[in-house]
Structure formats: C-alpha cells, structure tokens
C-alpha positions as CSV (number, residue, x, y, z in Angstrom):
1,X,113.6,77.5,130.8
2,X,114.5,80.9,131.4
3,X,114.6,82.0,127.4
4,X,111.1,80.5,126.8
5,X,110.0,82.1,129.9
6,X,111.0,85.4,128.4
7,X,109.6,84.8,124.8
8,X,106.5,83.4,125.8
9,X,105.6,86.7,128.0
10,X,106.7,88.9,125.0
11,X,104.0,87.1,122.2
12,X,101.3,87.6,125.4
13,X,101.8,91.4,124.9
14,X,99.8,91.8,122.1
15,X,97.1,89.9,123.1
16,X,96.3,92.6,126.2
17,X,96.6,95.4,124.4
18,X,92.7,96.8,123.9
19,X,91.7,99.1,122.5
20,X,92.8,102.4,124.5
21,X,91.3,105.0,121.9
22,X,88.4,107.8,122.2
23,X,86.7,104.9,120.4
24,X,86.6,101.9,123.2
25,X,85.2,105.1,125.3
26,X,82.2,106.0,124.3
27,X,82.4,107.0,120.3
28,X,82.3,103.5,119.0
29,X,79.5,101.9,117.4
30,X,77.9,105.8,116.8
31,X,77.2,108.1,113.9
32,X,78.3,111.4,115.4
33,X,76.9,114.6,113.8
34,X,78.8,118.1,113.9
35,X,76.4,120.6,115.2
36,X,79.4,123.2,116.5
37,X,82.6,124.4,114.9
38,X,85.2,127.1,116.9
39,X,81.3,128.2,119.0
40,X,79.2,129.0,116.3
41,X,76.9,126.9,114.8
42,X,77.7,123.9,111.6
43,X,75.2,124.7,109.5
44,X,76.7,121.8,106.7
45,X,76.8,118.6,107.3
46,X,80.0,116.7,108.3
47,X,80.1,113.2,110.5
48,X,82.8,111.4,112.4
49,X,82.9,107.8,112.8
50,X,85.6,105.3,114.3
51,X,84.7,102.1,112.2
52,X,87.7,99.9,113.8
53,X,90.2,100.5,116.4
54,X,92.8,103.1,114.8
55,X,91.3,104.3,112.4
56,X,88.4,107.1,111.8
57,X,86.2,107.8,109.1
58,X,83.2,110.2,108.2
59,X,81.2,112.4,105.7
60,X,82.8,116.4,105.7
61,X,80.7,118.8,103.5
62,X,81.8,117.6,100.7
63,X,83.9,114.4,100.5
64,X,83.6,111.1,102.5
65,X,87.5,111.2,104.9
66,X,90.2,108.4,106.4
67,X,92.3,108.7,108.6
68,X,94.5,107.3,111.5
69,X,93.9,107.7,114.5
70,X,95.9,105.2,117.6
71,X,96.0,107.6,120.7
72,X,94.9,106.7,124.2
73,X,92.1,108.4,125.4
74,X,90.8,111.1,126.0
75,X,93.7,112.2,123.8
76,X,92.6,112.9,120.5
77,X,95.0,113.0,117.2
78,X,94.5,112.3,113.7
79,X,96.7,111.4,111.0
80,X,97.4,112.0,107.4
81,X,93.1,112.7,106.3
82,X,92.9,111.0,103.2
83,X,90.2,112.4,101.3
84,X,88.1,112.0,98.3
85,X,88.1,114.6,95.3
86,X,85.3,115.9,95.0
87,X,84.4,119.7,93.9
88,X,81.2,121.5,95.8
89,X,79.7,125.2,97.1
90,X,81.0,124.3,100.3
91,X,84.3,123.8,100.1
92,X,85.5,127.1,102.5
93,X,83.2,124.6,105.2
94,X,85.3,121.7,104.7
95,X,88.8,123.0,104.6
96,X,87.6,124.3,108.2
97,X,86.3,121.1,109.3
98,X,88.5,119.1,108.4
99,X,91.5,121.7,109.6
100,X,90.1,121.9,112.7
101,X,90.1,117.9,112.7
102,X,93.7,117.9,112.1
103,X,94.1,120.4,115.3
104,X,92.7,119.1,118.4
105,X,94.3,117.5,120.8
106,X,91.3,116.0,123.5
107,X,88.5,114.4,123.1
108,X,85.9,114.4,126.1
109,X,82.9,111.8,125.2
110,X,79.7,112.8,127.7
111,X,76.6,110.9,126.8
112,X,75.5,111.4,123.4
113,X,77.5,114.5,123.4
114,X,82.1,114.6,122.2
115,X,83.6,117.8,122.3
116,X,87.1,117.9,121.1
117,X,89.5,120.2,122.9
118,X,93.3,122.0,121.4
119,X,94.8,124.7,123.8
120,X,92.3,127.5,123.1
121,X,89.4,125.2,124.0
122,X,86.6,123.1,122.3
123,X,86.7,123.5,118.5
124,X,84.7,120.9,117.3
125,X,81.5,119.5,118.8
126,X,79.3,116.1,118.2
127,X,76.5,115.3,118.3
128,X,75.3,111.1,118.0
129,X,72.6,110.1,115.8
130,X,69.1,109.1,117.0
C-alpha cells in the first residue's frame, strides 16, 4: 500500500508543473518587435515569440530562428539557436541581435514592453505588436 501511494504521488508531479517561463508571465500570445539593442534604436526588423512552452521563435533581420527556453521567470536563457541560412545585406544586425539574445539572463514584462538584460544592464527592449 505504501509503495502504491508513493507511485501515485510521483505520477502526479508532472501534472502539477505548469509553465513557469516568461511565456506564462505576460509574454505569451504576443509578437514582440525589437526596438532597442544595447541602448540604441534597432532599425532592422526582428521579432520574438513564445509559440509553446519551452520554446522561443521569431524572425531576425535575415532569417527565421527558434531555440529552447525553459528557465523560470524572471530568468531568460535561450538554448542553441537554430536559424535558416539565408544571406542578406543586414547580416551584421542579425548577428548582433542573435548574440545578445543568447547573452541575456533576466526578463521583465511590463505591459506591452519586454526588457531582456544581462549583468551589464538592458540589452534588448521589445514592444508588443499592436
């Protein structure tokens, strides 16, 4: 009987775990447009979405990308970013964006603004699409 109760309790654990990522704290169901990178306006087009629990995706200036992201809010840690390999004239902006996305560690969602930061401060500022 005792082992049955332990087994029942352990099998219920996965059902108790909800989405604790930034997606569940205001970032999900929105498309976020990058407006600022390292304190400067970002003129190229880059987006970030949270299409499902444990995943980020979006459009960088040249290529579509996706990555795993499973740390709890307010932490932010993009795993290995997979991106298409299309060349374009704005590859420098894309590299800067994707590099910053892998370096940020903290997220803050304030209504239609999402700020991703690292130890040096704000790195990426996004606005939700209208």
